[in-house]
Short mmCIF file of C-alpha atoms in Angstrom, two decimals:
data_model
loop_
_atom_site.label_atom_id
_atom_site.label_comp_id
_atom_site.label_asym_id
_atom_site.label_seq_id
_atom_site.Cartn_x
_atom_site.Cartn_y
_atom_site.Cartn_z
CA MET A 1 -38.29 23.23 -81.15
CA ALA A 2 -35.26 24.35 -80.60
CA ALA A 3 -35.09 27.83 -79.82
CA THR A 4 -32.77 29.84 -82.09
CA ARG A 5 -29.85 31.33 -80.79
CA THR A 6 -29.44 35.23 -81.70
CA PRO A 7 -25.81 36.10 -83.32
CA LYS A 8 -23.72 37.98 -81.05
CA ALA A 9 -22.99 41.45 -81.92
CA PRO A 10 -18.85 42.08 -82.68
CA ARG A 11 -16.82 43.50 -79.95
CA LYS A 12 -16.43 46.46 -81.42
CA ALA A 13 -12.18 47.29 -81.04
CA LEU A 14 -11.11 50.57 -79.87
CA GLY A 15 -14.31 51.42 -78.51
CA ARG A 16 -15.67 54.16 -76.55
CA LEU A 17 -14.21 53.13 -72.93
CA SER A 18 -16.45 53.54 -69.78
CA LEU A 19 -16.69 55.83 -67.63
CA PRO A 20 -13.81 55.20 -64.59
CA GLU A 21 -12.41 53.89 -67.42
CA ARG A 22 -12.23 57.31 -69.41
CA ALA A 23 -11.59 58.97 -65.78
CA PHE A 24 -9.05 57.03 -65.21
CA VAL A 25 -7.14 57.69 -68.09
CA ALA A 26 -7.43 61.10 -68.31
CA ASP A 27 -6.04 61.91 -65.53
CA ALA A 28 -3.19 59.42 -65.96
CA LEU A 29 -2.37 60.55 -68.90
CA ARG A 30 -2.46 63.99 -68.18
CA THR A 31 0.31 63.66 -65.59
CA GLU A 32 1.93 61.77 -68.40
CA THR A 33 2.05 64.47 -70.85
CA ILE A 34 3.36 66.84 -68.67
CA GLY A 35 6.10 64.72 -67.78
CA GLY A 36 6.67 63.98 -71.52
CA VAL A 37 6.96 68.23 -72.40
CA LEU A 38 9.44 68.07 -69.52
CA LEU A 39 11.33 65.05 -70.90
CA LEU A 40 11.42 66.95 -74.62
CA LEU A 41 13.13 69.64 -72.62
CA ALA A 42 15.04 67.45 -70.54
CA ALA A 43 16.36 65.88 -73.57
CA VAL A 44 17.53 69.06 -75.58
CA ALA A 45 19.06 70.40 -72.22
CA ALA A 46 21.11 67.37 -72.65
CA LEU A 47 22.02 67.71 -76.25
CA LEU A 48 22.79 71.08 -76.25
CA TRP A 49 25.28 70.60 -72.53
CA ALA A 50 26.87 67.69 -75.16
CA ASN A 51 27.14 69.50 -77.81
CA ILE A 52 28.43 73.09 -76.74
CA PRO A 53 32.01 73.03 -76.77
CA ALA A 54 32.03 75.77 -73.44
CA LEU A 55 29.89 73.14 -71.90
CA HIS A 56 31.26 69.93 -73.02
CA HIS A 57 33.72 68.66 -70.19
CA SER A 58 30.96 70.17 -67.78
CA TYR A 59 28.77 67.29 -69.01
CA GLU A 60 31.12 64.71 -69.17
CA SER A 61 32.20 65.75 -65.41
CA VAL A 62 28.94 65.91 -63.91
CA SER A 63 28.09 62.63 -66.04
CA HIS A 64 30.52 60.63 -64.26
CA PHE A 65 31.10 62.19 -61.25
CA ARG A 66 30.32 59.37 -58.40
CA PHE A 67 28.96 59.16 -54.78
CA GLY A 68 27.48 56.73 -52.96
CA PRO A 69 28.76 53.80 -50.17
CA GLY A 70 30.79 52.05 -52.19
CA ALA A 71 31.32 49.59 -48.83
CA LEU A 72 27.72 48.83 -50.03
CA GLY A 73 28.71 48.16 -53.18
CA LEU A 74 26.62 51.68 -54.52
CA ASN A 75 29.64 54.49 -55.73
CA LEU A 76 27.96 54.78 -58.61
CA SER A 77 27.96 57.71 -61.30
CA ALA A 78 25.27 60.57 -61.79
CA ALA A 79 24.45 58.57 -64.85
CA HIS A 80 24.31 55.55 -62.90
CA TRP A 81 22.23 56.60 -60.46
CA ALA A 82 19.54 58.04 -62.82
CA ALA A 83 19.58 54.52 -64.90
CA ASP A 84 19.52 52.20 -62.09
CA GLY A 85 17.93 54.27 -58.97
CA LEU A 86 15.97 56.56 -60.27
CA LEU A 87 14.32 54.86 -63.06
CA ALA A 88 13.34 52.12 -60.70
CA VAL A 89 10.95 54.25 -59.74
CA PHE A 90 9.61 54.44 -63.27
CA PHE A 91 9.48 51.00 -63.55
CA PHE A 92 7.97 50.77 -60.20
CA VAL A 93 4.46 52.77 -61.67
CA ALA A 94 4.74 50.56 -64.13
CA GLY A 95 4.08 47.57 -62.36
CA ILE A 96 0.78 49.41 -60.44
CA GLU A 97 -0.45 50.26 -64.05
CA LEU A 98 0.27 46.58 -65.26
CA LYS A 99 -0.81 45.33 -62.04
CA ARG A 100 -4.04 47.85 -62.66
CA GLU A 101 -5.02 46.95 -66.07
CA LEU A 102 -4.67 43.15 -65.14
CA VAL A 103 -6.91 42.63 -62.56
CA ALA A 104 -9.91 46.04 -62.71
CA GLY A 105 -8.95 47.30 -66.44
CA ASP A 106 -8.46 46.48 -69.72
CA LEU A 107 -6.64 43.26 -69.98
CA ARG A 108 -8.85 42.01 -67.58
CA ASP A 109 -11.54 40.43 -70.04
CA PRO A 110 -9.13 38.20 -72.17
CA ARG A 111 -11.43 39.10 -74.82
CA ALA A 112 -10.97 42.92 -74.29
CA ALA A 113 -7.52 41.67 -73.69
CA VAL A 114 -6.61 40.43 -76.52
CA LEU A 115 -6.25 43.10 -79.11
CA PRO A 116 -3.79 45.58 -77.21
CA VAL A 117 -1.80 42.12 -76.22
CA VAL A 118 -1.36 40.88 -79.49
CA ALA A 119 -0.37 44.26 -81.25
CA ALA A 120 2.12 44.84 -78.68
CA LEU A 121 3.56 41.81 -79.12
CA CYS A 122 3.84 42.24 -83.20
CA GLY A 123 4.63 45.87 -82.40
CA MET A 124 7.72 44.52 -80.60
CA ALA A 125 8.20 41.31 -82.67
CA VAL A 126 8.80 43.07 -86.09
CA PRO A 127 10.88 46.12 -84.77
CA ALA A 128 13.09 43.33 -83.55
CA LEU A 129 13.07 40.93 -86.83
CA VAL A 130 13.79 44.35 -88.73
CA TYR A 131 16.28 45.35 -86.40
CA THR A 132 17.92 41.01 -86.98
CA LEU A 133 17.75 41.51 -90.85
CA THR A 134 19.33 44.46 -91.01
CA ASN A 135 22.14 43.40 -89.24
CA LEU A 136 22.50 40.05 -90.83
CA THR A 137 22.55 41.62 -94.26
CA GLY A 138 24.85 44.41 -93.10
CA HIS A 139 27.21 42.27 -91.15
CA GLY A 140 26.18 44.05 -87.83
CA SER A 141 25.84 42.63 -83.97
CA ALA A 142 22.72 41.21 -82.54
CA GLN A 143 23.09 42.64 -79.28
CA GLY A 144 20.84 45.74 -80.10
CA TRP A 145 18.00 43.44 -81.48
CA ALA A 146 15.30 44.80 -78.20
CA VAL A 147 17.04 48.59 -78.46
CA PRO A 148 13.76 49.12 -81.03
CA THR A 149 11.01 47.20 -79.25
CA ALA A 150 9.90 49.45 -76.72
CA THR A 151 6.89 52.81 -76.81
CA ASP A 152 7.72 55.74 -74.65
CA ILE A 153 4.09 56.67 -74.14
CA ALA A 154 5.39 60.49 -72.13
CA PHE A 155 7.37 61.44 -75.50
CA ALA A 156 4.46 60.22 -77.73
CA LEU A 157 1.85 62.76 -75.43
CA ALA A 158 4.44 65.08 -75.51
CA VAL A 159 3.99 65.41 -79.42
CA LEU A 160 0.56 65.42 -79.31
CA ALA A 161 0.54 68.09 -76.76
CA VAL A 162 3.08 69.68 -78.59
CA ILE A 163 1.01 70.14 -81.92
CA GLY A 164 -1.79 70.39 -80.45
CA THR A 165 -3.69 66.66 -81.87
CA SER A 166 -6.91 65.54 -80.23
CA LEU A 167 -6.97 62.39 -80.04
CA PRO A 168 -10.46 59.84 -78.86
CA SER A 169 -9.75 58.46 -75.51
CA SER A 170 -10.37 55.24 -77.01
CA LEU A 171 -6.95 55.99 -79.15
CA ARG A 172 -5.47 56.77 -75.75
CA ALA A 173 -6.71 53.96 -74.11
CA PHE A 174 -5.38 51.77 -77.16
CA LEU A 175 -1.68 54.07 -76.86
CA LEU A 176 -1.72 53.46 -72.98
CA THR A 177 -1.76 50.33 -73.10
CA LEU A 178 0.47 49.88 -76.23
CA ALA A 179 2.61 50.80 -73.65
CA VAL A 180 2.04 49.27 -70.99
CA VAL A 181 2.17 45.82 -71.98
CA ASP A 182 5.64 47.48 -73.82
CA ASP A 183 6.91 48.14 -70.43
CA LEU A 184 6.32 44.36 -69.36
CA PHE A 185 8.12 42.17 -72.19
CA ALA A 186 10.89 45.43 -71.63
CA ILE A 187 11.02 44.31 -68.02
CA LEU A 188 11.04 40.78 -69.08
CA ILE A 189 14.27 41.24 -72.11
CA ILE A 190 16.25 43.16 -69.28
CA ALA A 191 16.01 40.44 -66.77
CA ILE A 192 16.32 37.36 -69.03
CA PHE A 193 18.81 38.64 -71.31
CA PHE A 194 21.24 41.81 -69.78
CA THR A 195 22.31 39.54 -66.60
CA ASP A 196 25.52 38.41 -67.47
CA ARG A 197 26.44 37.56 -63.22
CA LEU A 198 24.42 36.62 -60.11
CA ASN A 199 25.14 37.02 -56.80
CA PHE A 200 22.86 34.46 -55.14
CA ALA A 201 23.40 35.99 -51.78
CA ALA A 202 22.20 39.84 -52.74
CA LEU A 203 19.53 37.55 -54.71
CA GLY A 204 18.05 36.14 -51.62
CA GLY A 205 18.04 39.42 -49.80
CA ALA A 206 16.40 41.24 -52.35
CA ALA A 207 13.68 37.81 -52.43
CA ALA A 208 13.27 37.82 -48.19
CA GLY A 209 12.81 41.54 -48.80
CA LEU A 210 9.79 41.06 -51.63
CA VAL A 211 8.09 38.87 -49.02
CA VAL A 212 8.49 41.30 -46.05
CA PHE A 213 6.84 44.15 -47.99
CA TRP A 214 4.22 41.64 -49.19
CA LEU A 215 3.06 40.68 -45.56
CA LEU A 216 3.31 44.04 -44.79
CA LEU A 217 1.21 45.15 -47.26
CA ARG A 218 -1.50 41.95 -46.31
CA LYS A 219 -1.41 43.26 -43.11
CA GLY A 220 -2.50 46.61 -44.12
CA VAL A 221 0.59 48.03 -42.20
CA ARG A 222 0.44 51.95 -43.45
CA GLY A 223 3.17 54.64 -43.05
CA TRP A 224 6.15 55.60 -46.11
CA TYR A 225 8.64 55.58 -43.24
CA VAL A 226 8.18 51.77 -43.23
CA TYR A 227 7.80 50.80 -46.97
CA VAL A 228 10.07 54.01 -47.65
CA PRO A 229 13.39 52.30 -46.26
CA LEU A 230 12.26 48.43 -47.10
CA ALA A 231 12.51 49.48 -51.09
CA VAL A 232 15.51 51.24 -50.52
CA VAL A 233 17.14 47.76 -49.06
CA ILE A 234 15.42 46.08 -51.17
CA TRP A 235 16.67 47.94 -54.64
CA ALA A 236 20.65 48.04 -53.06
CA LEU A 237 20.10 44.24 -52.91
CA MET A 238 18.87 43.85 -55.89
CA TYR A 239 21.11 45.66 -57.49
CA ASN A 240 24.45 43.86 -56.25
CA SER A 241 22.45 40.86 -56.84
CA GLY A 242 23.52 41.30 -60.60
CA VAL A 243 19.72 41.28 -62.08
CA HIS A 244 19.00 45.17 -63.42
CA ALA A 245 18.04 46.93 -60.11
CA THR A 246 14.83 48.41 -61.74
CA ILE A 247 13.47 45.06 -61.34
CA ALA A 248 12.89 45.35 -57.73
CA GLY A 249 11.04 48.03 -58.56
CA VAL A 250 8.54 46.71 -60.86
CA ALA A 251 7.91 43.42 -58.63
CA MET A 252 6.95 45.98 -55.46
CA GLY A 253 4.60 47.52 -58.18
CA LEU A 254 2.84 44.61 -58.88
CA MET A 255 2.28 43.45 -55.87
CA LEU A 256 0.31 46.42 -54.47
CA ARG A 257 -3.29 45.96 -54.41
CA CYS A 258 -5.13 47.73 -57.19
CA THR A 259 -8.96 46.04 -56.30
CA THR A 260 -11.11 48.45 -54.10
CA ARG A 261 -12.98 47.25 -51.39
CA GLU A 262 -16.17 48.10 -49.65
CA GLY A 263 -16.05 51.87 -48.13
CA GLU A 264 -13.05 52.48 -50.24
CA GLN A 265 -13.04 55.27 -53.59
CA HIS A 266 -9.92 54.31 -54.93
CA SER A 267 -7.56 51.17 -54.42
CA PRO A 268 -4.35 51.43 -52.25
CA GLY A 269 -2.56 51.01 -55.52
CA GLU A 270 -4.02 53.75 -57.81
CA HIS A 271 -3.63 55.37 -54.31
CA ILE A 272 0.14 55.09 -54.15
CA GLU A 273 0.63 55.77 -58.23
CA HIS A 274 -1.90 59.17 -58.27
CA LEU A 275 1.05 60.13 -55.29
CA VAL A 276 4.39 58.74 -57.40
CA ARG A 277 3.56 59.15 -61.22
CA PRO A 278 4.52 63.22 -60.60
CA LEU A 279 8.16 62.05 -59.67
CA SER A 280 8.30 59.36 -62.06
CA ALA A 281 7.50 61.57 -64.74
CA GLY A 282 8.32 64.67 -63.65
CA LEU A 283 11.52 63.93 -61.97
CA ALA A 284 13.19 60.71 -62.65
CA VAL A 285 12.10 60.10 -66.43
CA PRO A 286 13.38 64.02 -67.75
CA VAL A 287 16.36 63.60 -65.23
CA PHE A 288 17.44 59.74 -67.03
CA ALA A 289 17.38 61.55 -70.38
CA LEU A 290 18.83 64.67 -68.93
CA PHE A 291 21.95 62.13 -68.19
CA SER A 292 21.38 59.49 -71.28
CA ALA A 293 20.57 61.76 -73.86
CA GLY A 294 23.49 63.78 -74.51
CA VAL A 295 25.40 62.37 -77.12
CA THR A 296 27.51 64.51 -79.58
CA ILE A 297 26.00 65.51 -82.67
CA SER A 298 27.83 65.98 -85.66
CA GLY A 299 27.21 65.81 -90.04
CA GLY A 300 29.28 63.16 -90.03
CA ALA A 301 27.50 60.98 -86.77
CA LEU A 302 24.33 61.69 -88.27
CA GLY A 303 25.35 59.64 -91.94
CA ASP A 304 26.96 57.27 -89.76
CA VAL A 305 23.38 56.25 -88.43
CA PHE A 306 22.27 55.52 -91.56
CA THR A 307 25.04 53.74 -92.88
CA LYS A 308 26.27 51.90 -89.51
CA PRO A 309 23.68 48.48 -89.17
CA GLU A 310 23.44 48.75 -86.30
CA THR A 311 22.20 52.29 -86.01
CA LEU A 312 20.12 51.70 -88.98
CA GLY A 313 18.49 48.86 -87.47
CA VAL A 314 17.10 50.96 -84.58
CA VAL A 315 16.22 53.49 -86.70
CA LEU A 316 13.98 51.47 -89.14
CA GLY A 317 12.97 49.42 -86.25
CA LEU A 318 11.37 52.20 -84.36
CA VAL A 319 10.18 53.76 -87.40
CA VAL A 320 9.15 51.10 -89.73
CA GLY A 321 9.04 48.18 -87.58
CA LYS A 322 6.45 49.48 -84.62
CA THR A 323 4.26 50.82 -87.40
CA ILE A 324 3.92 47.68 -89.41
CA GLY A 325 4.21 45.64 -86.18
CA ILE A 326 1.18 47.18 -84.32
CA PHE A 327 -0.89 48.08 -87.62
CA GLY A 328 -0.38 44.59 -88.43
CA GLY A 329 -1.12 42.87 -84.78
CA THR A 330 -3.92 45.20 -84.78
CA TRP A 331 -5.73 44.12 -87.89
CA LEU A 332 -4.80 40.75 -88.03
CA THR A 333 -6.74 40.63 -84.34
CA ALA A 334 -10.13 41.92 -85.73
CA ARG A 335 -9.74 39.57 -89.17
CA PHE A 336 -9.14 36.80 -87.28
CA THR A 337 -11.58 37.39 -84.27
CA ARG A 338 -15.17 38.64 -83.68
CA ALA A 339 -14.30 42.57 -82.99
CA SER A 340 -14.77 44.70 -85.38
CA LEU A 341 -12.92 48.50 -85.55
CA SER A 342 -15.35 51.49 -84.11
CA GLU A 343 -17.63 53.35 -86.84
CA ASP A 344 -16.35 55.75 -85.24
CA LEU A 345 -12.83 55.32 -86.66
CA ALA A 346 -10.94 54.29 -89.76
CA TRP A 347 -8.15 52.35 -90.01
CA ALA A 348 -5.61 55.23 -91.05
CA ASP A 349 -6.14 56.24 -87.23
CA VAL A 350 -4.73 53.01 -86.27
CA PHE A 351 -2.19 53.33 -89.09
CA ALA A 352 -1.89 56.74 -87.45
CA VAL A 353 -1.04 55.43 -83.62
CA ALA A 354 1.00 53.11 -84.62
CA SER A 355 3.22 55.29 -85.91
CA LEU A 356 3.32 57.45 -83.19
CA ALA A 357 4.28 54.39 -81.21
CA GLY A 358 7.84 54.62 -83.00
CA ILE A 359 8.65 56.73 -80.35
CA GLY A 360 11.15 54.78 -78.25
CA PHE A 361 12.71 56.52 -76.26
CA THR A 362 13.23 56.23 -72.27
CA VAL A 363 13.70 52.36 -72.28
CA SER A 364 15.22 52.12 -75.65
CA LEU A 365 18.17 53.89 -74.42
CA LEU A 366 18.23 52.25 -71.28
CA ILE A 367 18.55 48.59 -73.07
CA GLY A 368 20.88 50.39 -75.80
CA GLU A 369 23.60 51.41 -72.58
CA LEU A 370 22.95 47.31 -71.54
CA ALA A 371 22.97 45.77 -75.26
CA PHE A 372 26.31 47.68 -75.65
CA ALA A 373 27.84 48.88 -72.70
CA GLY A 374 31.72 46.96 -73.51
CA ASP A 375 31.36 49.83 -76.93
CA ALA A 376 31.24 53.32 -75.56
CA VAL A 377 31.44 54.78 -78.94
CA LEU A 378 28.70 52.20 -79.60
CA THR A 379 26.49 52.99 -77.14
CA ASP A 380 26.37 56.42 -78.18
CA GLU A 381 25.86 56.21 -82.04
CA VAL A 382 23.03 53.94 -81.01
CA LYS A 383 21.69 56.62 -78.56
CA ALA A 384 21.22 59.00 -81.53
CA ALA A 385 19.61 56.14 -83.88
CA VAL A 386 16.99 56.07 -81.08
CA LEU A 387 16.87 60.05 -80.49
CA THR A 388 16.88 60.39 -84.89
CA GLY A 389 14.00 57.02 -85.94
CA SER A 390 11.79 59.03 -82.92
CA LEU A 391 12.01 62.19 -83.89
CA ILE A 392 11.23 60.93 -87.38
CA ALA A 393 8.61 58.72 -86.02
CA ALA A 394 7.17 62.07 -84.39
CA VAL A 395 7.15 63.86 -87.88
CA CYS A 396 5.33 60.77 -89.25
CA ALA A 397 2.92 60.99 -87.18
CA THR A 398 2.32 64.40 -86.95
CA ALA A 399 1.88 64.13 -90.51
CA LEU A 400 -0.94 61.39 -90.31
CA LEU A 401 -3.23 62.51 -86.98
CA LYS A 402 -2.60 66.35 -88.29
CA ILE A 403 -4.87 64.90 -91.38
CA ARG A 404 -7.43 63.50 -89.41
CA ASN A 405 -7.65 66.14 -86.97
CA ALA A 406 -10.85 67.38 -87.87
CA LYS A 407 -12.66 64.68 -87.29
CA TYR A 408 -10.65 63.76 -83.88
CA ARG A 409 -12.18 66.89 -82.64
CA ARG A 410 -15.55 66.17 -83.35
CA LEU A 411 -15.14 62.99 -81.14
CA CYS A 412 -13.54 65.01 -78.47
CA GLU A 413 -16.24 67.78 -78.46
CA GLU A 414 -19.14 65.37 -78.43
CA GLU A 415 -17.37 62.70 -75.57
CA ASP A 416 -17.19 65.48 -72.87
CA ARG A 417 -20.92 67.85 -74.18
CA ASP A 418 -22.05 67.79 -71.20
CA GLU A 419 -25.58 69.87 -72.12
CA ASP A 420 -27.39 68.65 -68.53
CA HIS A 421 -24.70 70.25 -66.28
CA ASP A 422 -24.65 67.05 -64.33
CA GLY A 423 -20.53 66.25 -64.89
CA ILE A 424 -21.16 62.99 -66.58
CA PRO A 425 -20.58 63.40 -70.13
CA ASP A 426 -24.08 62.96 -72.25
CA ILE A 427 -22.55 60.44 -74.40
CA TYR A 428 -22.83 57.81 -71.47
CA GLU A 429 -26.21 58.68 -70.81
CA GLN A 430 -28.26 58.13 -73.37
CA ASP A 431 -30.00 55.09 -71.63
CA ASP A 432 -30.75 57.33 -68.61
CA PRO A 433 -34.84 57.94 -68.02
CA ALA A 434 -33.88 60.54 -66.01
CA TYR A 435 -31.02 62.09 -68.40
CA HIS A 436 -33.64 62.42 -70.68
CA LEU A 437 -35.92 63.98 -68.08
CA ARG A 438 -33.33 66.53 -67.52
CA MET A 439 -33.11 67.06 -71.16
CA ALA A 440 -36.73 67.44 -71.89
CA GLU A 441 -36.69 70.53 -68.56
CA ILE A 442 -33.81 72.22 -69.62
CA HIS A 443 -35.85 72.09 -73.16
CA GLU A 444 -39.03 73.22 -72.00
CA ARG A 445 -36.85 76.44 -70.59
CA LYS A 446 -35.59 76.88 -73.39
CA ALA A 447 -38.80 77.21 -75.38
CA ALA A 448 -40.62 78.51 -73.01
CA GLU A 449 -37.85 81.44 -73.18
CA HIS A 450 -38.38 81.97 -76.58
CA ARG A 451 -41.42 81.66 -76.49
CA ARG A 452 -41.68 84.62 -74.38
CA ILE A 453 -39.01 86.42 -76.60
CA ALA A 454 -41.16 86.35 -79.61
CA ALA A 455 -44.29 87.15 -77.42
CA GLU A 456 -42.13 90.35 -76.66
CA ARG A 457 -41.31 90.84 -79.82
CA ALA A 458 -44.99 90.40 -81.34
CA ALA A 459 -45.99 93.46 -78.64
CA ALA A 460 -43.44 95.79 -79.63
CA ALA A 461 -44.23 95.38 -83.20
CA ARG A 462 -47.87 95.51 -82.13
CA HIS A 463 -47.22 98.98 -80.62
CA GLY A 464 -44.41 100.41 -82.86
CA LEU A 465 -47.83 100.02 -85.86
CA GLN A 466 -50.19 101.74 -83.27
CA GLU A 467 -48.17 105.19 -83.43
CA VAL A 468 -47.44 105.06 -87.05
CA PRO A 469 -50.39 106.68 -88.12
CA GLY A 470 -49.98 110.51 -88.37
CA GLY A 471 -46.69 110.55 -87.78
CA ALA A 472 -44.06 110.26 -90.06
CA GLY A 473 -45.03 108.06 -92.41
CA GLU A 474 -48.40 109.47 -92.78
CA GLU A 475 -48.93 110.85 -96.50
CA ASP A 476 -52.05 112.63 -97.73
CA ASN A 477 -53.55 112.00 -94.68
CA CYS A 478 -53.59 108.30 -95.41
CA PRO A 479 -51.68 105.73 -92.69
CA ALA A 480 -48.41 104.48 -94.06
#
């Protein structure tokens, strides 16, 4: 007689994270949130600096101020250094994040990786399609198709921090994974579509430098004084090769080991990411925003955003394309696989997070500069469209998330509750007998305390009754 097979329970999409993954996500997002607030401040400062008449000239002067060794092909403007130099640090961290996700995070398990990868791919393909259709019907330029494809995780988290919305860790992790996959494909887009000339000697030198970097890591060589100068040389060679210099940062990030060995609490990749992420989120990205977001805004310019096909395509791609793409990709994955949505969440939550992912700031601005490099006016108009689309997406997401905020707050409180004070949230210890024994002791102590209080009150009540006869309650020589 054949043994009957027990059907496997469907895997929960956006379910509760494991405890180590939850701790990692919380730490990463804490830094990104602080960086996102700085990013918001930098963007506002750039807009004020560029639009106040008395300051506009100084903004242009600082942005176009050139410095660096010209003999090495590195006499660049301040804005150029921010876009090609500082953003290499941002993409270095993105490379480490991607490597960690692939070897130790959610993307390690193909079954768990399907949903965020499909959602991210749809969240890039649909905005590109929306942009392209808008420009085909409006007879605009299709060059900017990649501008609305990116999600800015720091900006999105800053919006969450500003509006005070509690978001369960599973949704925050989903947003982070979307951004990691987004960054990967944004890197590929930059490398493939925005490389118009190649210096093979410089490219070969950069490749050789990357091989040396990898060998040093394999040999276990330590010391920032070895790797930082080597990284600068690799970056400079990559810049002069014609490939966008940020690719060097990604390549070095992907080479770091992100798995732990015996005796290690954290992998080298996680340790370096912990050190470099504050530099990326707190300095590199805000400075890039300061030089990139300073576009001149007027009533006419804002009107042009919604009338020109290039700028309208960016706005629609971010606001409509991102939301439909991510939500549709998530729903289709759950529909045609064994995954089912976690009982704690509803599809309205996925839709709200999808709308939040429409905030495409840093990488969208970078791609906008690359796509329309020969047209300064259109570049500024596309930047204004990125700012406008991101703002509309933020407002829509705020409204949607606020509707569900009471439920999110309850979920977050449940995730954080630690009644036995052992440093581990109770929700992760439900299958641990030791946890229930500790809770039994706690409840027994509380019960003993309540019994003691009840006994004291009863004794006090009896003592009070014994004092009443012959006192103020006496009437006609009868006890009260």
